[in-house]
mmCIF file of C-alpha atoms and ligand atoms in Angstrom:
data_model
loop_
_atom_site.group_PDB
_atom_site.id
_atom_site.type_symbol
_atom_site.label_atom_id
_atom_site.label_comp_id
_atom_site.label_asym_id
_atom_site.label_seq_id
_atom_site.Cartn_x
_atom_site.Cartn_y
_atom_site.Cartn_z
ATOM 1 C CA UNK V 1 -47.141 -33.951 214.829
ATOM 2 C CA UNK V 2 -48.470 -30.537 213.805
ATOM 3 C CA UNK V 3 -48.898 -27.896 216.474
ATOM 4 C CA UNK V 4 -52.051 -25.835 216.951
ATOM 5 C CA UNK V 5 -55.672 -26.667 217.457
ATOM 6 C CA UNK V 6 -56.748 -30.137 216.417
ATOM 7 C CA UNK V 7 -60.472 -30.220 217.061
ATOM 8 C CA UNK V 8 -62.935 -29.986 214.177
ATOM 9 C CA UNK V 9 -66.593 -29.849 215.220
ATOM 10 C CA UNK V 10 -69.106 -31.613 212.954
ATOM 11 C CA UNK V 11 -72.366 -29.653 213.036
ATOM 12 C CA UNK V 12 -74.850 -32.206 211.733
ATOM 13 C CA UNK V 13 -77.949 -30.258 212.650
ATOM 14 C CA UNK V 14 -80.702 -28.741 210.529
ATOM 15 C CA UNK V 15 -81.078 -25.538 212.516
ATOM 16 C CA UNK V 16 -78.610 -23.032 211.053
ATOM 17 C CA UNK V 17 -79.046 -20.551 213.913
ATOM 18 C CA UNK V 18 -78.263 -23.258 216.439
ATOM 19 C CA UNK V 19 -75.227 -24.299 214.358
ATOM 20 C CA UNK V 20 -73.905 -20.730 214.414
ATOM 21 C CA UNK V 21 -74.683 -20.391 218.115
ATOM 22 C CA UNK V 22 -72.684 -23.531 218.959
ATOM 23 C CA UNK V 23 -69.836 -22.515 216.661
ATOM 24 C CA UNK V 24 -69.579 -19.108 218.327
ATOM 25 C CA UNK V 25 -69.615 -20.640 221.803
ATOM 26 C CA UNK V 26 -66.779 -23.045 221.077
ATOM 27 C CA UNK V 27 -64.759 -21.112 218.513
ATOM 28 C CA UNK V 28 -61.723 -20.746 220.777
ATOM 29 C CA UNK V 29 -61.582 -24.530 221.216
ATOM 30 C CA UNK V 30 -61.759 -25.546 217.563
ATOM 31 C CA UNK V 31 -59.614 -25.442 214.458
ATOM 32 C CA UNK V 32 -62.528 -25.809 212.038
ATOM 33 C CA UNK V 33 -66.194 -26.616 211.506
ATOM 34 C CA UNK V 34 -67.227 -29.599 209.390
ATOM 35 C CA UNK V 35 -70.528 -29.311 207.536
ATOM 36 C CA UNK V 36 -72.358 -32.231 206.028
ATOM 37 C CA UNK V 37 -75.610 -32.492 204.042
ATOM 38 C CA UNK V 38 -78.022 -31.981 206.976
ATOM 39 C CA UNK V 39 -77.035 -28.374 207.675
ATOM 40 C CA UNK V 40 -76.435 -27.494 204.008
ATOM 41 C CA UNK V 41 -79.697 -29.015 202.748
ATOM 42 C CA UNK V 42 -81.705 -27.258 205.419
ATOM 43 C CA UNK V 43 -80.055 -23.848 205.052
ATOM 44 C CA UNK V 44 -78.560 -23.678 201.572
ATOM 45 C CA UNK V 45 -74.902 -23.405 200.635
ATOM 46 C CA UNK V 46 -74.775 -19.862 202.101
ATOM 47 C CA UNK V 47 -74.376 -21.477 205.525
ATOM 48 C CA UNK V 48 -70.812 -22.361 204.473
ATOM 49 C CA UNK V 49 -69.973 -18.669 204.112
ATOM 50 C CA UNK V 50 -71.740 -17.748 207.342
ATOM 51 C CA UNK V 51 -69.899 -20.401 209.350
ATOM 52 C CA UNK V 52 -66.603 -19.490 207.632
ATOM 53 C CA UNK V 53 -66.813 -16.135 209.381
ATOM 54 C CA UNK V 54 -66.475 -18.037 212.666
ATOM 55 C CA UNK V 55 -63.904 -20.716 211.731
ATOM 56 C CA UNK V 56 -62.567 -22.462 208.621
ATOM 57 C CA UNK V 57 -65.194 -24.778 207.101
ATOM 58 C CA UNK V 58 -64.572 -28.304 205.882
ATOM 59 C CA UNK V 59 -67.320 -29.479 203.498
ATOM 60 C CA UNK V 60 -67.972 -33.161 204.082
ATOM 61 C CA UNK V 61 -69.838 -33.776 200.832
ATOM 62 C CA UNK V 62 -68.217 -37.195 200.279
ATOM 63 C CA UNK V 63 -68.342 -36.438 196.603
ATOM 64 C CA UNK V 64 -68.787 -39.610 194.537
ATOM 65 C CA UNK V 65 -69.881 -38.771 191.039
ATOM 66 C CA UNK V 66 -68.654 -38.300 187.487
ATOM 67 C CA UNK V 67 -65.916 -35.672 187.034
ATOM 68 C CA UNK V 68 -68.239 -32.928 185.773
ATOM 69 C CA UNK V 69 -70.658 -33.210 188.697
ATOM 70 C CA UNK V 70 -67.743 -33.398 191.146
ATOM 71 C CA UNK V 71 -66.377 -30.216 189.610
ATOM 72 C CA UNK V 72 -69.702 -28.387 189.977
ATOM 73 C CA UNK V 73 -70.057 -29.359 193.645
ATOM 74 C CA UNK V 74 -66.465 -28.357 194.346
ATOM 75 C CA UNK V 75 -66.887 -24.997 192.600
ATOM 76 C CA UNK V 76 -69.874 -24.145 194.796
ATOM 77 C CA UNK V 77 -68.006 -25.009 198.010
ATOM 78 C CA UNK V 78 -65.064 -22.899 196.838
ATOM 79 C CA UNK V 79 -67.316 -19.938 195.976
ATOM 80 C CA UNK V 80 -68.735 -20.055 199.487
ATOM 81 C CA UNK V 81 -65.224 -19.812 200.936
ATOM 82 C CA UNK V 82 -64.755 -23.347 202.278
ATOM 83 C CA UNK V 83 -61.336 -24.231 203.671
ATOM 84 C CA UNK V 84 -61.531 -27.855 202.578
ATOM 85 C CA UNK V 85 -63.650 -30.520 200.942
ATOM 86 C CA UNK V 86 -64.018 -34.267 201.394
ATOM 87 C CA UNK V 87 -64.274 -36.500 198.328
ATOM 88 C CA UNK V 88 -64.632 -40.217 197.897
ATOM 89 C CA UNK V 89 -61.867 -41.893 195.901
ATOM 90 C CA UNK V 90 -63.572 -45.172 194.963
ATOM 91 C CA UNK V 91 -65.181 -43.497 191.956
ATOM 92 C CA UNK V 92 -61.770 -43.358 190.258
ATOM 93 C CA UNK V 93 -58.896 -40.990 189.636
ATOM 94 C CA UNK V 94 -60.672 -38.948 186.955
ATOM 95 C CA UNK V 95 -63.425 -38.073 189.450
ATOM 96 C CA UNK V 96 -60.959 -37.242 192.229
ATOM 97 C CA UNK V 97 -58.749 -35.244 189.865
ATOM 98 C CA UNK V 98 -61.763 -33.100 188.952
ATOM 99 C CA UNK V 99 -62.180 -32.153 192.617
ATOM 100 C CA UNK V 100 -58.488 -31.354 192.988
ATOM 101 C CA UNK V 101 -58.357 -29.347 189.753
ATOM 102 C CA UNK V 102 -61.398 -27.276 190.714
ATOM 103 C CA UNK V 103 -60.033 -26.653 194.211
ATOM 104 C CA UNK V 104 -57.023 -25.078 192.477
ATOM 105 C CA UNK V 105 -54.961 -24.963 195.639
ATOM 106 C CA UNK V 106 -57.632 -22.809 197.327
ATOM 107 C CA UNK V 107 -59.261 -25.664 199.244
ATOM 108 C CA UNK V 108 -57.687 -28.682 200.895
ATOM 109 C CA UNK V 109 -58.935 -31.926 199.385
ATOM 110 C CA UNK V 110 -59.371 -34.878 201.741
ATOM 111 C CA UNK V 111 -59.907 -38.308 200.269
ATOM 112 C CA UNK V 112 -62.013 -41.005 201.936
ATOM 113 C CA UNK V 113 -59.970 -44.210 201.942
ATOM 114 C CA UNK V 114 -61.239 -45.759 205.176
ATOM 115 C CA UNK V 115 -64.409 -45.237 207.198
ATOM 116 C CA UNK V 116 -65.370 -45.491 210.850
ATOM 117 C CA UNK V 117 -68.596 -47.524 210.608
ATOM 118 C CA UNK V 118 -68.767 -51.368 210.444
ATOM 119 C CA UNK V 119 -70.166 -51.392 206.883
ATOM 120 C CA UNK V 120 -66.821 -50.029 205.634
ATOM 121 C CA UNK V 121 -65.425 -53.547 205.929
ATOM 122 C CA UNK V 122 -67.997 -54.986 203.469
ATOM 123 C CA UNK V 123 -66.733 -53.367 200.279
ATOM 124 C CA UNK V 124 -64.236 -50.572 200.894
ATOM 125 C CA UNK V 125 -61.647 -52.105 203.198
ATOM 126 C CA UNK V 126 -60.110 -54.501 200.637
ATOM 127 C CA UNK V 127 -59.578 -51.524 198.311
ATOM 128 C CA UNK V 128 -58.235 -49.138 200.914
ATOM 129 C CA UNK V 129 -54.526 -49.407 200.010
ATOM 130 C CA UNK V 130 -55.257 -48.984 196.305
ATOM 131 C CA UNK V 131 -57.412 -45.937 197.037
ATOM 132 C CA UNK V 132 -54.593 -44.438 199.129
ATOM 133 C CA UNK V 133 -52.061 -44.971 196.319
ATOM 134 C CA UNK V 134 -54.412 -43.515 193.714
ATOM 135 C CA UNK V 135 -55.210 -40.507 195.923
ATOM 136 C CA UNK V 136 -51.500 -39.835 196.434
ATOM 137 C CA UNK V 137 -50.938 -39.959 192.682
ATOM 138 C CA UNK V 138 -53.777 -37.470 192.163
ATOM 139 C CA UNK V 139 -52.251 -35.076 194.697
ATOM 140 C CA UNK V 140 -54.714 -34.934 197.583
ATOM 141 C CA UNK V 141 -53.905 -32.834 200.639
ATOM 142 C CA UNK V 142 -55.042 -35.413 203.157
ATOM 143 C CA UNK V 143 -57.143 -38.399 204.154
ATOM 144 C CA UNK V 144 -60.095 -39.130 206.400
ATOM 145 C CA UNK V 145 -59.198 -41.866 208.895
ATOM 146 C CA UNK V 146 -61.250 -43.779 211.487
ATOM 147 C CA UNK V 147 -60.709 -42.301 214.946
ATOM 148 C CA UNK V 148 -62.024 -45.509 216.473
ATOM 149 C CA UNK V 149 -59.402 -47.729 214.781
ATOM 150 C CA UNK V 150 -55.901 -46.654 215.813
ATOM 151 C CA UNK V 151 -53.998 -49.320 213.851
ATOM 152 C CA UNK V 152 -55.688 -48.153 210.655
ATOM 153 C CA UNK V 153 -54.711 -44.548 211.427
ATOM 154 C CA UNK V 154 -51.093 -45.689 211.862
ATOM 155 C CA UNK V 155 -51.270 -47.663 208.598
ATOM 156 C CA UNK V 156 -52.580 -44.678 206.631
ATOM 157 C CA UNK V 157 -50.005 -42.388 208.281
ATOM 158 C CA UNK V 158 -47.197 -44.609 206.956
ATOM 159 C CA UNK V 159 -48.401 -44.172 203.373
ATOM 160 C CA UNK V 160 -49.510 -40.554 203.754
ATOM 161 C CA UNK V 161 -46.150 -39.153 204.878
ATOM 162 C CA UNK V 162 -46.660 -35.531 205.814
ATOM 163 C CA UNK V 163 -50.189 -35.155 204.413
ATOM 164 C CA UNK V 164 -53.087 -34.194 206.684
ATOM 165 C CA UNK V 165 -55.076 -36.891 208.463
ATOM 166 C CA UNK V 166 -58.481 -36.053 209.933
ATOM 167 C CA UNK V 167 -60.090 -38.680 212.171
ATOM 168 C CA UNK V 168 -63.830 -39.214 212.487
ATOM 169 C CA UNK V 169 -65.544 -41.682 214.806
ATOM 170 C CA UNK V 170 -64.521 -40.014 218.070
ATOM 171 C CA UNK V 171 -66.900 -40.164 221.031
ATOM 172 C CA UNK V 172 -70.294 -41.405 219.751
ATOM 173 C CA UNK V 173 -68.582 -44.028 217.556
ATOM 174 C CA UNK V 174 -66.198 -45.109 220.331
ATOM 175 C CA UNK V 175 -62.918 -43.407 219.424
ATOM 176 C CA UNK V 176 -60.728 -41.463 221.839
ATOM 177 C CA UNK V 177 -59.351 -38.141 220.586
ATOM 178 C CA UNK V 178 -55.999 -38.444 222.357
ATOM 179 C CA UNK V 179 -55.391 -41.969 221.120
ATOM 180 C CA UNK V 180 -56.319 -40.985 217.562
ATOM 181 C CA UNK V 181 -53.819 -38.105 217.636
ATOM 182 C CA UNK V 182 -51.141 -40.327 219.146
ATOM 183 C CA UNK V 183 -51.746 -42.873 216.366
ATOM 184 C CA UNK V 184 -51.070 -40.184 213.759
ATOM 185 C CA UNK V 185 -54.142 -37.997 213.234
ATOM 186 C CA UNK V 186 -53.601 -34.246 212.781
ATOM 187 C CA UNK V 187 -57.239 -33.412 213.436
ATOM 188 C CA UNK V 188 -60.127 -35.078 215.243
ATOM 189 C CA UNK V 189 -63.656 -34.547 213.979
ATOM 190 C CA UNK V 190 -66.365 -34.710 216.653
ATOM 191 C CA UNK V 191 -70.096 -34.252 216.140
ATOM 192 C CA UNK V 192 -72.702 -35.640 218.522
ATOM 193 C CA UNK V 193 -70.444 -35.615 221.602
ATOM 194 C CA UNK V 194 -70.288 -31.842 221.244
ATOM 195 C CA UNK V 195 -73.545 -30.637 219.702
ATOM 196 C CA UNK V 196 -75.722 -32.961 221.791
ATOM 197 C CA UNK V 197 -73.900 -32.122 225.034
ATOM 198 C CA UNK V 198 -75.615 -30.000 227.655
ATOM 199 C CA UNK V 199 -72.623 -27.695 227.384
ATOM 200 C CA UNK V 200 -70.909 -27.932 223.989
ATOM 201 C CA UNK V 201 -68.134 -25.711 225.344
ATOM 202 C CA UNK V 202 -67.347 -28.053 228.251
ATOM 203 C CA UNK V 203 -67.497 -31.054 225.902
ATOM 204 C CA UNK V 204 -65.069 -29.409 223.482
ATOM 205 C CA UNK V 205 -62.727 -28.490 226.337
ATOM 206 C CA UNK V 206 -62.824 -32.048 227.612
ATOM 207 C CA UNK V 207 -61.858 -33.395 224.189
ATOM 208 C CA UNK V 208 -58.984 -30.934 223.989
ATOM 209 C CA UNK V 209 -57.840 -32.122 227.429
ATOM 210 C CA UNK V 210 -57.970 -35.711 226.165
ATOM 211 C CA UNK V 211 -55.747 -34.679 223.273
ATOM 212 C CA UNK V 212 -53.162 -32.902 225.411
ATOM 213 C CA UNK V 213 -53.143 -35.453 228.227
ATOM 214 C CA UNK V 214 -52.469 -38.372 225.869
ATOM 215 C CA UNK V 215 -49.430 -36.704 224.327
HETATM 216 P P1 XMP P 1 -70.201 -38.051 215.122
HETATM 217 O O1 XMP P 1 -71.511 -37.559 215.568
HETATM 218 O O2 XMP P 1 -70.144 -39.543 214.916
HETATM 219 O O3 XMP P 1 -70.020 -37.383 213.674
HETATM 220 O O4 XMP P 1 -69.040 -37.564 215.949
HETATM 221 C C1 XMP P 1 -69.012 -37.731 212.797
HETATM 222 C C2 XMP P 1 -69.089 -36.917 211.556
HETATM 223 O O5 XMP P 1 -68.107 -37.381 210.649
HETATM 224 C C3 XMP P 1 -68.725 -38.047 209.559
HETATM 225 N N1 XMP P 1 -68.067 -39.336 209.477
HETATM 226 C C4 XMP P 1 -67.225 -39.704 208.534
HETATM 227 N N2 XMP P 1 -66.793 -39.053 207.472
HETATM 228 N N3 XMP P 1 -65.440 -40.915 206.933
HETATM 229 C C5 XMP P 1 -65.909 -39.686 206.668
HETATM 230 O O6 XMP P 1 -65.504 -39.111 205.645
HETATM 231 C C6 XMP P 1 -65.842 -41.609 207.996
HETATM 232 O O7 XMP P 1 -65.410 -42.722 208.251
HETATM 233 C C7 XMP P 1 -66.784 -40.966 208.829
HETATM 234 N N4 XMP P 1 -67.359 -41.376 209.967
HETATM 235 C C8 XMP P 1 -68.150 -40.336 210.346
HETATM 236 C C9 XMP P 1 -70.189 -38.155 209.843
HETATM 237 O O8 XMP P 1 -70.940 -38.013 208.670
HETATM 238 C C10 XMP P 1 -70.400 -37.026 210.801
HETATM 239 O O9 XMP P 1 -70.588 -35.815 210.102
#
C-alpha cells in the first residue's frame, strides 16, 4: 500500500467560489481534488488551474469519443495543469491511446473499467476484464474502482499490479473508505459526504480516520 494522503475530494458543485472555499478549508486532509463536468461547465476550464493552486486536480471527464476528440479534451486538461485525467476504455484502444499519447507522461491516465452504480452491471460488467487487459496494453497509470464493492477492488488489484487504483462510491453510494483501501485502493474519491456536510473539514477528517483505523 502506498503511503501518504489517500483522500480525493470530488467537488461536483456549480459555484466555483464555493469549490475553492471548500478546497482551501480541507487542503491539509486531501491528496487531490476531482473535478467533473458540473464545476467545469459552470466556470470554464480555468477552474482546473485555479484549483490546482490548492491541490493536484484529477479531471473526471470520462472521455468516450473518437481519438481526435479525446486528444483535444486531454490537451485542454493538460494545458490547465491537471495532475490526472479519467477516460473510458470501452470506446477502444485507439481512443484510449490518444488520451495516453496526449498526456505525454505529464498527466496520470485512469481508465474506467468498473463503476459504482447499479447500471454498470447492465452492459459494462461482462466486459470489465477485457477492458482491464486492453488498458494495461495501452499503458494506463491506473484504474477507477467501485469503493462500494470490495471484491471488485481486489479483483482489479490482482490484474493491475502496482498501478494506481482510485475508488469512487464512498459514503453517499454506500462504500467505506477504510474497507476500500484495505481491499486494494490507493485513493478514495468522496463527493457529497464532504461538500454537503455542515463541516466539510470534519467530514474529511472523519474519512481519514476511517482509513487509518481500518488498517
Ligand atoms: P459522490 O458524491 O458519490 O461522488 O461521493 C462520486 C464522484 O465520483 C464519480 N463517480 C465515478 N467515477 N467511476 C467513475 O469514473 C465510477 O464508478 C464512479 N462513481 C462515481 C461521480 O461522478 C462523482 O463525481
